Amino acid sequence: MNFYKSAALALDHLEKNQGSVKGSLAAAGVKATPGEAKRILALVIETLKYKSTLQQLLTTVPLSSLERLTFPRKVPRHAPSSSSLLLVLTHDLLYSPRGVEASDKWPPKQALTRHQARLKAELVRLQLKAGVSRKEDLAKSSTEVSARYVRWNPNVALHRSGDWSIEALFTHLKMKGFERVEEAVYPVPKGKYFMDPHLPDCLLVFPPSTNWWVGDKWYEAGAVILQDKASCFPAKVLMEGWTQDEGECIDATAAPGNKTSYISALMSSQSRLLAFERSAPRFATLEKMLAKGQCRNVIPRRADFTDSDPHDPEFAKITRILLDPSCSGSGIVNRLDYLLEDEVDEPDAQSSRLEKLASFQLQMILHAFRFPSARRVVYSTCSIHAEEDERVVLAAISSGIAKERGWRLADRSEVLPSWERRGRPEEMGDDEQMAESVIRCLPREDKTNGFFVACFVRNEGETNGLQRGLKKKAGKSQKGAIKENQAEHQGENGNKRKRDEVDTEASKVPGQKAKTAKTAKAVTGVKAVEAPEAVADDEDIAMIDGGNDIDARTKTSAQLERARRKKAAQKERKRLKGGEA
């Protein structure tokens, strides 16, 4: 009984279009052992496959009305909805060889059994109407997946005994019956594979139905990692031109660890790579992934990247930062998520959600810009919405801190130049060159998940100037340095988040226009997804409004407090003068 209720709770959660199918159990608060969770998830997936058919049946045979006492419209808090419970029960009644696995005395099973004959008769009618001979042919199927991608992980070859080289992998696959072909062809023929033309040193492309890695020693050892092609792009772009003596890197939102492990591999498992993750469950997943992948240069940290102090000496050598923040996930359409593609948010709800996400995404970019030694910042999303992609990038590059510190978009030659699909000029002020600097991936056309990648860079001389300034400050007396740090980075309200450009930039824009109410809400007046405390704590957020190049500023709380006191003092002086008169 709890089995069906847990599956129904997961369906309720997915009905709101939050997260992925695989993450629905944890997101819905379902507590189960690994074995139970696997069984519940299987039922959720199978129910989603037949959801359209089951809903038609339950419309024709309205059990919610016929058995309203058992399946009431209103249910207690934390209980699954009757509609979702009916879906999972009806699925097992009609599609499971074992039927509904519950006591015959359980009221929901009794209610369903009373209408079993009619439900089966209506199912046959649906088969005839659809022109299919089997009831299984009424399942929803994905037409998106044309390939499966497997990334070879060289870290295992570096640190584990035995031969884990790419050549050894080729030999292993040949023994399993796979033939390597030289030319890329989609869909990939059965029993064949090829090296991806954009990532030919590590990414193998297989037929969509392939699962040779299940229980295979290469997968169990972490020598191969299942990772979508587009998901590999951010790390590849980040590490372009990397040399071991350059410095250190940060992955700002690291879990589950696929991108982190790829960065580590591109660093040859040398130099420090700090991996931030604020969520406790996701951090545990990250640690397991890093251990399995032999990512020995990675230092995982359970913390919020936006809470870090860019001027902390610990980050003095950070030259490259990867940002892959929370996003709508609108580009994830393959594998299990195609089951949710008909679950669309209402326009107003989606717009509001995108505004909140864009606010947080921009917050992260601007925070990364503050690291004194940073030379390269890569921003990516698995979204196809311009609100999270080109518009966020345009706002970031138009911000005061970007102009102050020399940040610009990298040229196309530095951002996977062989990838043909680039950004949308109409979303970047009709600037063709700027649009050419970013990458877009579309699911159907590009054989990947939907994805977006942008790379911000600045010259080494500009970072050296900031480093010299920091060294000069460090040479002052401790008392003087503390005073200067307080004056430069801390508002009068006691907020300890560093604020290093606001007053300077604000003085440069005396005639600045006020933000529209919509933009103020979109950028600074809403709580950000995943990190709600971050938005209100940043003053250097540019306008995101259809790609317009508007550099908008917000005042610090300290400035607002000074203005309030000044206004109050003026009123008091006027009152006293009026009394004297």
Coordinates of C-alpha atoms in Angstrom, one line a residue:
M1 CA 0.0 0.0 0.0
N2 CA 2.8 2.4 0.9
F3 CA 4.4 1.3 -2.4
Y4 CA 1.5 2.7 -4.4
K5 CA 1.2 5.8 -2.2
S6 CA 4.9 6.6 -2.7
A7 CA 4.6 6.3 -6.4
A8 CA 1.6 8.5 -6.4
L9 CA 3.4 11.1 -4.4
A10 CA 6.2 11.2 -7.0
L11 CA 3.6 11.6 -9.7
D12 CA 2.1 14.5 -7.8
H13 CA 5.5 16.2 -7.6
L14 CA 6.1 15.7 -11.4
E15 CA 2.7 17.1 -12.1
K16 CA 4.1 20.4 -11.1
N17 CA 6.9 20.0 -13.6
Q18 CA 9.7 20.2 -11.0
G19 CA 12.9 18.3 -11.5
S20 CA 13.5 15.1 -13.4
V21 CA 11.8 11.7 -13.3
K22 CA 14.8 10.0 -11.6
G23 CA 14.9 12.7 -8.9
S24 CA 11.2 12.7 -8.3
L25 CA 11.3 10.3 -5.3
A26 CA 13.7 12.3 -3.2
A27 CA 12.1 15.6 -4.3
A28 CA 8.7 14.4 -3.2
G29 CA 10.1 13.4 0.2
V30 CA 9.7 9.6 -0.3
K31 CA 11.8 7.6 2.1
A32 CA 12.7 4.1 0.9
T33 CA 15.5 1.6 0.9
P34 CA 17.5 1.5 -2.4
G35 CA 15.7 -1.7 -3.4
E36 CA 12.3 -0.2 -2.7
A37 CA 13.2 3.1 -4.4
K38 CA 14.1 1.2 -7.5
R39 CA 10.8 -0.6 -7.5
I40 CA 8.8 2.6 -6.9
L41 CA 10.7 4.5 -9.6
A42 CA 10.0 1.6 -12.1
L43 CA 6.3 2.0 -11.4
V44 CA 6.5 5.8 -11.9
I45 CA 8.2 5.4 -15.2
E46 CA 5.8 2.7 -16.5
T47 CA 2.8 4.8 -15.4
L48 CA 4.1 7.8 -17.2
K49 CA 4.6 5.8 -20.4
Y50 CA 0.9 4.9 -20.4
K51 CA -0.4 8.0 -18.7
S52 CA -2.3 9.3 -21.7
T53 CA -4.0 5.9 -22.2
L54 CA -4.8 5.6 -18.4
Q55 CA -6.3 9.1 -18.3
Q56 CA -8.6 8.2 -21.2
L57 CA -9.7 5.1 -19.5
L58 CA -10.4 6.9 -16.2
T59 CA -12.4 9.5 -18.1
T60 CA -14.6 6.8 -19.7
V61 CA -14.8 4.9 -16.5
P62 CA -14.8 7.7 -13.9
L63 CA -13.7 5.9 -10.8
S64 CA -13.2 9.2 -8.9
S65 CA -17.0 9.7 -9.2
L66 CA -18.1 6.1 -9.0
E67 CA -15.9 5.5 -5.9
R68 CA -15.8 8.9 -4.4
L69 CA -15.6 7.6 -0.8
T70 CA -12.4 5.7 -1.6
F71 CA -10.9 8.3 -3.9
P72 CA -12.1 11.7 -2.5
R73 CA -11.3 14.9 -4.3
K74 CA -9.8 16.4 -1.1
V75 CA -7.1 14.4 0.7
P76 CA -5.1 15.0 3.9
R77 CA -1.9 16.9 3.7
H78 CA 1.1 14.9 2.7
A79 CA -1.2 12.2 1.2
P80 CA -1.1 11.5 -2.5
S81 CA -3.9 12.8 -4.7
S82 CA -6.6 10.4 -5.7
S83 CA -6.0 11.1 -9.4
S84 CA -2.3 10.0 -9.1
L85 CA -3.2 7.0 -6.9
L86 CA -5.7 5.9 -9.5
L87 CA -3.1 6.1 -12.3
V88 CA -0.6 3.8 -10.6
L89 CA -3.3 1.3 -9.5
T90 CA -4.9 1.2 -12.9
H91 CA -1.5 0.7 -14.5
D92 CA -0.8 -2.4 -12.4
L93 CA -4.3 -3.7 -12.8
L94 CA -4.0 -3.6 -16.6
Y95 CA -0.3 -3.9 -17.4
S96 CA 1.4 -5.7 -14.5
P97 CA 1.5 -9.5 -14.8
R98 CA 1.0 -9.6 -11.0
G99 CA -1.8 -7.1 -10.9
V100 CA -2.3 -4.8 -8.0
E101 CA 0.1 -6.0 -5.3
A102 CA -1.8 -5.2 -2.2
S103 CA -4.1 -6.9 0.3
D104 CA -7.6 -7.8 -1.1
K105 CA -9.0 -6.0 1.9
W106 CA -7.4 -2.7 0.9
P107 CA -10.3 -0.4 -0.1
P108 CA -8.6 1.1 -3.2
K109 CA -7.9 -2.4 -4.6
Q110 CA -11.5 -3.5 -3.9
A111 CA -12.8 -0.4 -5.6
L112 CA -10.7 -1.0 -8.7
T113 CA -11.6 -4.7 -8.9
R114 CA -15.3 -3.8 -9.0
H115 CA -14.7 -2.1 -12.3
Q116 CA -12.0 -4.3 -13.7
A117 CA -14.1 -5.9 -16.5
R118 CA -15.2 -2.5 -17.9
L119 CA -11.7 -1.1 -17.7
K120 CA -10.3 -4.0 -19.7
A121 CA -13.1 -3.7 -22.3
E122 CA -12.4 0.0 -22.8
L123 CA -8.7 -0.7 -23.2
V124 CA -9.4 -3.0 -26.1
R125 CA -11.5 -0.3 -27.7
L126 CA -8.6 2.1 -27.4
Q127 CA -6.3 -0.5 -29.1
L128 CA -8.7 -0.8 -32.0
K129 CA -9.0 2.9 -32.3
A130 CA -5.3 3.3 -32.4
G131 CA -4.9 0.4 -34.8
V132 CA -2.5 -1.5 -32.6
S133 CA -2.6 -5.2 -31.8
R134 CA -1.0 -5.1 -28.4
K135 CA -1.9 -3.0 -25.4
E136 CA 1.9 -2.3 -24.9
D137 CA 1.9 -0.4 -28.2
L138 CA -0.1 2.3 -26.6
A139 CA 2.9 3.4 -24.6
K140 CA 4.5 6.7 -25.2
S141 CA 7.9 6.5 -26.8
S142 CA 10.8 8.8 -27.3
T143 CA 11.9 9.9 -30.8
E144 CA 14.6 12.1 -29.5
V145 CA 17.4 9.7 -28.7
S146 CA 19.6 8.8 -31.7
A147 CA 22.8 8.0 -29.8
R148 CA 24.2 7.2 -26.4
Y149 CA 27.5 8.8 -25.4
V150 CA 30.2 7.3 -23.2
R151 CA 33.2 9.3 -22.1
W152 CA 36.5 7.6 -21.5
N153 CA 38.1 8.8 -18.2
P154 CA 41.9 8.9 -18.4
N155 CA 42.2 9.5 -14.6
V156 CA 41.7 5.8 -14.0
A157 CA 44.5 5.0 -16.4
L158 CA 46.7 7.3 -14.4
H159 CA 45.9 6.0 -10.9
R160 CA 44.7 2.4 -11.1
S161 CA 46.7 -0.7 -11.8
G162 CA 46.1 -2.4 -15.1
D163 CA 45.6 -1.2 -18.6
W164 CA 42.8 1.4 -18.8
S165 CA 44.0 3.2 -21.9
I166 CA 41.7 4.2 -24.7
E167 CA 43.3 1.5 -26.9
A168 CA 42.5 -1.1 -24.2
L169 CA 38.9 0.1 -24.3
F170 CA 38.8 -0.4 -28.0
T171 CA 40.0 -3.9 -27.6
H172 CA 37.5 -4.6 -24.8
L173 CA 34.6 -3.3 -27.0
K174 CA 35.7 -5.5 -29.9
M175 CA 35.6 -8.5 -27.6
K176 CA 32.0 -7.5 -26.7
G177 CA 31.0 -7.6 -30.4
F178 CA 31.2 -3.9 -31.2
E179 CA 32.8 -2.6 -34.4
R180 CA 34.5 0.8 -34.6
V181 CA 33.7 2.8 -37.7
E182 CA 35.5 5.9 -38.8
E183 CA 32.6 8.1 -40.0
A184 CA 29.9 9.5 -37.8
V185 CA 26.4 8.3 -38.8
Y186 CA 23.0 8.8 -37.1
P187 CA 21.2 6.9 -35.9
V188 CA 24.2 4.8 -35.0
P189 CA 23.9 1.3 -36.6
K190 CA 23.4 -1.6 -34.2
G191 CA 26.7 -3.2 -33.0
K192 CA 28.8 -0.2 -34.1
Y193 CA 30.3 2.9 -32.5
F194 CA 32.6 5.8 -33.5
M195 CA 34.6 8.6 -31.8
D196 CA 32.7 11.8 -31.7
P197 CA 34.0 14.3 -34.3
H198 CA 33.9 17.3 -31.8
L199 CA 35.5 15.4 -28.9
P200 CA 37.5 12.7 -30.7
D201 CA 40.0 12.1 -27.9
C202 CA 37.5 10.8 -25.3
L203 CA 33.8 10.6 -26.4
L204 CA 32.4 7.3 -27.9
V205 CA 29.0 7.3 -29.6
F206 CA 26.8 4.2 -29.5
P207 CA 23.4 3.2 -30.7
P208 CA 20.6 4.5 -28.5
S209 CA 19.5 1.1 -27.2
T210 CA 23.1 0.2 -26.1
N211 CA 23.7 -0.8 -22.4
W212 CA 26.9 -2.8 -22.6
W213 CA 28.3 -1.0 -19.5
V214 CA 25.7 -2.5 -17.1
G215 CA 27.8 -4.6 -14.8
D216 CA 30.9 -4.1 -16.9
K217 CA 34.3 -3.7 -15.2
W218 CA 35.1 -0.5 -17.1
Y219 CA 32.0 1.2 -15.8
E220 CA 32.3 -0.1 -12.3
A221 CA 35.9 1.1 -12.2
G222 CA 35.0 4.6 -13.3
A223 CA 37.0 4.2 -16.5
V224 CA 34.0 5.1 -18.6
I225 CA 31.3 7.7 -17.6
L226 CA 27.9 8.1 -19.1
Q227 CA 27.7 11.7 -20.1
D228 CA 25.7 13.5 -22.8
K229 CA 27.8 15.1 -25.5
A230 CA 26.6 18.7 -24.8
S231 CA 27.3 18.3 -21.1
C232 CA 31.0 17.8 -22.0
F233 CA 31.2 21.1 -23.8
P234 CA 31.5 23.4 -20.7
A235 CA 34.5 21.6 -19.3
K236 CA 36.2 21.4 -22.8
V237 CA 35.7 25.2 -23.3
L238 CA 36.8 26.0 -19.8
M239 CA 40.1 24.2 -20.2
E240 CA 41.0 25.5 -23.7
G241 CA 44.7 26.4 -23.7
W242 CA 45.3 25.1 -20.1
T243 CA 48.9 24.6 -18.9
Q244 CA 49.7 23.0 -15.5
D245 CA 51.6 26.1 -14.3
E246 CA 48.7 28.5 -14.9
G247 CA 46.9 28.2 -11.6
E248 CA 43.9 26.5 -10.1
C249 CA 40.2 26.0 -11.0
I250 CA 36.7 26.1 -9.5
D251 CA 33.6 24.2 -10.3
A252 CA 30.9 26.3 -8.7
T253 CA 28.0 23.9 -8.8
A254 CA 29.7 20.5 -9.0
A255 CA 27.2 17.7 -8.3
P256 CA 26.7 15.1 -9.5
G257 CA 30.2 15.4 -10.8
N258 CA 30.3 14.5 -14.5
K259 CA 31.6 17.9 -15.5
T260 CA 34.0 18.1 -12.5
S261 CA 35.5 14.7 -13.4
Y262 CA 36.0 15.9 -17.0
I263 CA 37.8 19.1 -15.8
S264 CA 40.0 16.9 -13.6
A265 CA 40.8 14.7 -16.5
L266 CA 41.7 17.7 -18.7
M267 CA 44.0 18.9 -15.9
S268 CA 45.7 15.4 -15.9
S269 CA 44.5 15.2 -12.3
Q270 CA 47.1 17.9 -11.4
S271 CA 46.7 21.3 -9.8
R272 CA 43.9 22.1 -7.4
L273 CA 40.2 22.0 -8.5
L274 CA 37.8 23.2 -5.9
A275 CA 34.3 21.7 -6.3
F276 CA 31.4 23.6 -4.5
E277 CA 28.1 21.9 -3.7
R278 CA 25.6 23.3 -1.2
S279 CA 23.1 20.5 -1.1
A280 CA 24.0 17.7 1.4
P281 CA 22.5 14.8 -0.6
R282 CA 24.0 16.0 -3.9
F283 CA 27.4 16.6 -2.1
A284 CA 27.4 12.9 -1.0
T285 CA 26.8 11.9 -4.7
L286 CA 29.6 14.2 -5.8
E287 CA 32.1 12.6 -3.3
K288 CA 31.2 9.1 -4.6
M289 CA 31.6 10.2 -8.2
L290 CA 35.0 11.8 -7.6
A291 CA 36.3 8.8 -5.7
K292 CA 35.1 6.4 -8.4
G293 CA 36.6 8.6 -11.2
Q294 CA 40.0 8.8 -9.4
C295 CA 39.8 12.7 -9.4
R296 CA 42.6 13.1 -6.9
N297 CA 43.2 16.8 -7.6
V298 CA 39.6 17.7 -6.7
I299 CA 38.8 19.2 -3.3
P300 CA 35.1 18.9 -2.7
R301 CA 33.5 21.5 -0.5
R302 CA 30.0 21.5 0.8
A303 CA 29.3 25.2 0.6
D304 CA 27.5 27.8 -1.5
F305 CA 29.8 29.4 -4.1
T306 CA 28.1 32.7 -3.8
D307 CA 29.0 32.9 -0.1
S308 CA 32.8 32.6 -0.9
D309 CA 35.0 35.6 -0.5
P310 CA 36.9 36.2 -3.8
H311 CA 39.6 38.0 -1.9
D312 CA 40.4 35.2 0.4
P313 CA 44.0 34.2 0.0
E314 CA 42.8 30.6 -0.6
F315 CA 41.6 31.7 -4.0
A316 CA 44.6 33.7 -5.0
K317 CA 45.6 31.2 -7.7
I318 CA 42.1 30.6 -9.2
T319 CA 42.3 31.4 -12.9
R320 CA 39.3 29.5 -14.3
I321 CA 35.7 29.0 -13.0
L322 CA 32.9 26.8 -14.3
L323 CA 29.4 28.0 -13.6
D324 CA 26.5 25.5 -14.4
P325 CA 23.8 26.9 -12.1
S326 CA 20.2 25.7 -11.6
C327 CA 18.1 26.2 -14.7
S328 CA 14.8 25.3 -16.1
G329 CA 16.1 22.1 -17.6
S330 CA 14.1 22.8 -20.8
G331 CA 16.8 21.3 -22.9
I332 CA 16.7 17.9 -21.2
V333 CA 14.3 16.0 -23.5
N334 CA 16.0 12.6 -24.0
R335 CA 15.9 9.4 -21.9
L336 CA 13.3 9.5 -19.2
D337 CA 12.4 13.2 -19.3
Y338 CA 10.5 12.8 -22.6
L339 CA 7.8 11.3 -20.5
L340 CA 7.1 14.8 -19.1
E341 CA 7.1 16.8 -22.3
D342 CA 3.4 17.3 -22.3
E343 CA 3.5 18.8 -18.8
V344 CA 3.8 22.4 -19.6
D345 CA 3.7 25.3 -17.1
E346 CA 1.2 28.1 -17.6
P347 CA 2.8 31.1 -19.4
D348 CA 2.7 33.3 -16.3
A349 CA 4.1 30.7 -14.0
Q350 CA 6.9 29.8 -16.5
S351 CA 7.8 33.5 -17.0
S352 CA 8.0 34.0 -13.2
R353 CA 10.2 31.0 -12.8
L354 CA 12.5 32.0 -15.6
E355 CA 12.9 35.5 -14.0
K356 CA 13.9 33.9 -10.7
L357 CA 16.4 31.6 -12.4
A358 CA 17.9 34.3 -14.5
S359 CA 18.4 36.4 -11.4
F360 CA 20.4 33.7 -9.7
Q361 CA 22.3 32.8 -12.8
L362 CA 23.4 36.4 -13.3
Q363 CA 24.3 36.6 -9.6
M364 CA 26.7 33.7 -10.0
I365 CA 28.5 35.2 -13.0
L366 CA 29.0 38.5 -11.4
H367 CA 30.4 36.9 -8.3
A368 CA 32.8 34.9 -10.4
F369 CA 34.0 38.1 -12.1
R370 CA 35.2 39.3 -8.6
F371 CA 37.9 36.7 -8.3
P372 CA 41.1 38.8 -8.8
S373 CA 43.2 36.2 -10.6
A374 CA 40.3 34.8 -12.8
R375 CA 41.0 34.9 -16.5
R376 CA 38.3 32.6 -17.9
V377 CA 34.7 32.0 -16.7
V378 CA 32.4 29.5 -18.5
Y379 CA 28.7 29.8 -18.0
S380 CA 26.4 26.9 -19.1
T381 CA 22.8 25.8 -18.8
C382 CA 20.7 22.9 -20.1
S383 CA 18.1 25.3 -21.1
I384 CA 16.8 26.4 -24.5
H385 CA 15.3 29.7 -23.2
A386 CA 16.9 33.0 -24.2
E387 CA 15.9 34.4 -20.8
E388 CA 18.5 32.0 -19.2
D389 CA 21.0 32.1 -22.0
E390 CA 21.8 35.0 -24.3
R391 CA 20.0 37.6 -22.1
V392 CA 21.9 36.6 -19.0
V393 CA 25.1 36.8 -20.9
L394 CA 24.3 40.2 -22.3
A395 CA 23.4 41.5 -18.9
A396 CA 26.6 40.1 -17.4
I397 CA 28.9 41.6 -20.1
S398 CA 27.1 44.9 -19.8
S399 CA 27.5 45.1 -16.0
G400 CA 29.7 47.6 -14.2
I401 CA 32.1 44.9 -12.9
A402 CA 32.6 43.4 -16.3
K403 CA 33.6 46.8 -17.7
E404 CA 35.7 47.7 -14.7
R405 CA 37.7 44.5 -14.8
G406 CA 37.9 44.0 -18.5
W407 CA 35.7 41.0 -19.0
R408 CA 34.5 40.2 -22.5
L409 CA 33.2 37.2 -24.5
A410 CA 35.8 35.0 -25.9
D411 CA 36.2 34.8 -29.6
R412 CA 34.6 31.9 -31.5
S413 CA 38.1 30.5 -32.1
E414 CA 38.3 29.8 -28.4
V415 CA 34.8 28.3 -28.0
L416 CA 34.6 25.0 -30.0
P417 CA 34.9 26.7 -33.4
S418 CA 33.9 23.6 -35.2
W419 CA 30.5 23.5 -33.6
E420 CA 28.2 25.2 -36.1
R421 CA 25.2 26.2 -34.0
R422 CA 25.8 29.5 -32.3
G423 CA 23.8 32.1 -30.3
R424 CA 20.8 34.1 -31.4
P425 CA 21.8 37.6 -32.6
E426 CA 18.3 39.0 -32.0
E427 CA 18.7 38.2 -28.3
M428 CA 22.1 39.9 -28.1
G429 CA 21.3 43.3 -29.5
D430 CA 21.6 42.0 -33.1
D431 CA 25.4 41.7 -32.5
E432 CA 26.4 38.9 -34.9
Q433 CA 30.0 38.7 -33.5
M434 CA 28.8 38.4 -30.0
A435 CA 26.3 35.6 -31.0
E436 CA 29.1 33.8 -32.7
S437 CA 31.0 33.6 -29.4
V438 CA 28.4 31.4 -27.7
I439 CA 27.3 27.8 -28.3
R440 CA 23.7 26.5 -28.6
C441 CA 22.6 22.8 -28.9
L442 CA 19.2 21.8 -30.0
P443 CA 18.0 18.2 -29.2
R444 CA 16.6 17.0 -32.5
E445 CA 19.0 18.7 -34.8
D446 CA 22.2 18.2 -32.9
K447 CA 21.7 14.7 -31.4
T448 CA 22.3 16.0 -27.9
N449 CA 20.4 17.5 -25.0
G450 CA 19.5 21.2 -25.4
F451 CA 22.4 23.2 -24.0
F452 CA 24.0 26.7 -23.9
V453 CA 27.6 27.6 -23.3
A454 CA 29.3 31.0 -23.0
C455 CA 32.9 31.9 -22.2
F456 CA 34.0 35.1 -20.6
V457 CA 37.7 36.0 -20.7
R458 CA 40.1 38.9 -19.8
N459 CA 43.7 39.6 -20.5
E460 CA 46.4 38.4 -18.1
G461 CA 47.6 42.0 -17.6
E462 CA 44.3 43.0 -16.1
T463 CA 44.4 40.2 -13.5
N464 CA 48.1 41.1 -12.7
G465 CA 47.0 44.7 -11.9
L466 CA 44.5 43.5 -9.4
Q467 CA 47.0 41.1 -7.9
R468 CA 49.5 43.9 -7.4
G469 CA 46.8 45.9 -5.7
L470 CA 46.1 43.1 -3.3
K471 CA 49.8 42.6 -2.5
K472 CA 50.2 46.3 -1.8
K473 CA 47.3 46.2 0.6
A474 CA 48.8 43.2 2.3
G475 CA 52.0 45.1 3.0
K476 CA 50.2 47.7 5.1
S477 CA 49.8 47.5 8.8
Q478 CA 47.3 45.0 10.0
K479 CA 45.2 47.7 11.6
G480 CA 45.2 49.9 8.5
A481 CA 44.4 46.9 6.2
I482 CA 41.4 46.0 8.4
K483 CA 40.1 49.5 8.2
E484 CA 40.5 49.7 4.5
N485 CA 38.9 46.3 4.0
Q486 CA 35.9 47.4 6.1
A487 CA 35.6 50.6 4.2
E488 CA 35.9 49.0 0.8
H489 CA 33.9 45.8 1.2
Q490 CA 31.5 46.1 4.1
G491 CA 28.3 48.2 4.3
E492 CA 27.1 50.0 7.4
N493 CA 24.4 47.3 7.9
G494 CA 27.0 44.8 8.9
N495 CA 26.6 42.6 5.8
K496 CA 29.9 40.8 5.2
R497 CA 29.4 40.1 1.5
K498 CA 32.2 42.0 -0.4
R499 CA 31.1 45.0 -2.3
D500 CA 34.0 46.3 -4.3
E501 CA 32.6 48.1 -7.3
V502 CA 29.2 49.6 -6.4
D503 CA 30.1 53.1 -5.2
T504 CA 32.6 53.7 -8.0
E505 CA 30.3 52.5 -10.7
A506 CA 27.3 54.4 -9.4
S507 CA 29.2 57.6 -9.5
K508 CA 29.9 57.0 -13.2
V509 CA 26.3 56.9 -14.1
P510 CA 24.8 60.2 -12.8
G511 CA 21.9 60.2 -15.3
Q512 CA 21.0 56.6 -15.2
K513 CA 17.4 55.8 -15.9
A514 CA 15.3 54.0 -13.3
K515 CA 14.6 50.3 -13.9
T516 CA 11.2 49.3 -15.0
A517 CA 9.1 47.6 -12.4
K518 CA 9.2 44.3 -14.3
T519 CA 12.9 44.3 -14.6
A520 CA 13.4 45.2 -10.9
K521 CA 11.3 42.2 -10.0
A522 CA 13.1 40.0 -12.4
V523 CA 16.6 40.8 -11.3
T524 CA 16.7 42.1 -7.8
G525 CA 13.3 41.9 -6.2
V526 CA 12.7 38.2 -6.3
K527 CA 14.2 35.3 -4.4
A528 CA 16.5 33.2 -6.5
V529 CA 16.0 29.5 -7.1
E530 CA 18.4 27.3 -5.1
A531 CA 20.1 30.3 -3.4
P532 CA 17.4 32.9 -2.4
E533 CA 19.7 34.8 -0.1
A534 CA 22.0 35.6 -3.0
V535 CA 19.9 38.0 -5.0
A536 CA 19.3 40.6 -2.4
D537 CA 23.0 40.6 -1.6
D538 CA 24.3 41.8 -5.0
E539 CA 24.2 45.4 -6.2
D540 CA 25.8 44.9 -9.6
I541 CA 23.1 43.3 -11.5
A542 CA 22.4 44.5 -15.0
M543 CA 19.0 44.6 -16.7
I544 CA 17.7 41.5 -18.4
D545 CA 15.0 42.8 -20.7
G546 CA 14.8 41.3 -24.1
G547 CA 18.5 41.7 -24.8
N548 CA 18.6 45.5 -24.4
D549 CA 22.0 46.8 -23.6
I550 CA 21.1 48.7 -20.4
D551 CA 23.5 48.9 -17.5
A552 CA 21.4 49.2 -14.4
R553 CA 22.6 49.6 -10.8
T554 CA 21.0 49.1 -7.4
K555 CA 22.0 50.9 -4.3
T556 CA 23.6 49.2 -1.4
S557 CA 21.7 48.9 1.8
A558 CA 24.3 51.2 3.4
Q559 CA 23.6 53.9 0.8
L560 CA 19.9 53.6 1.3
E561 CA 20.3 53.9 5.1
R562 CA 22.5 57.0 4.7
A563 CA 19.8 58.6 2.4
R564 CA 17.1 57.8 4.8
R565 CA 19.0 59.3 7.7
K566 CA 19.8 62.4 5.6
K567 CA 16.1 62.9 4.7
A568 CA 15.0 62.4 8.3
A569 CA 17.6 65.0 9.5
Q570 CA 16.4 67.5 6.8
K571 CA 12.8 67.1 8.0
E572 CA 13.9 67.6 11.6
R573 CA 15.7 70.8 10.7
K574 CA 12.7 72.1 8.9
R575 CA 10.5 71.3 11.9
L576 CA 12.8 73.1 14.3
K577 CA 12.9 76.2 12.0
G578 CA 9.2 76.2 11.8
G579 CA 9.0 76.0 15.6
E580 CA 11.4 79.0 16.0
A581 CA 9.4 81.1 13.5

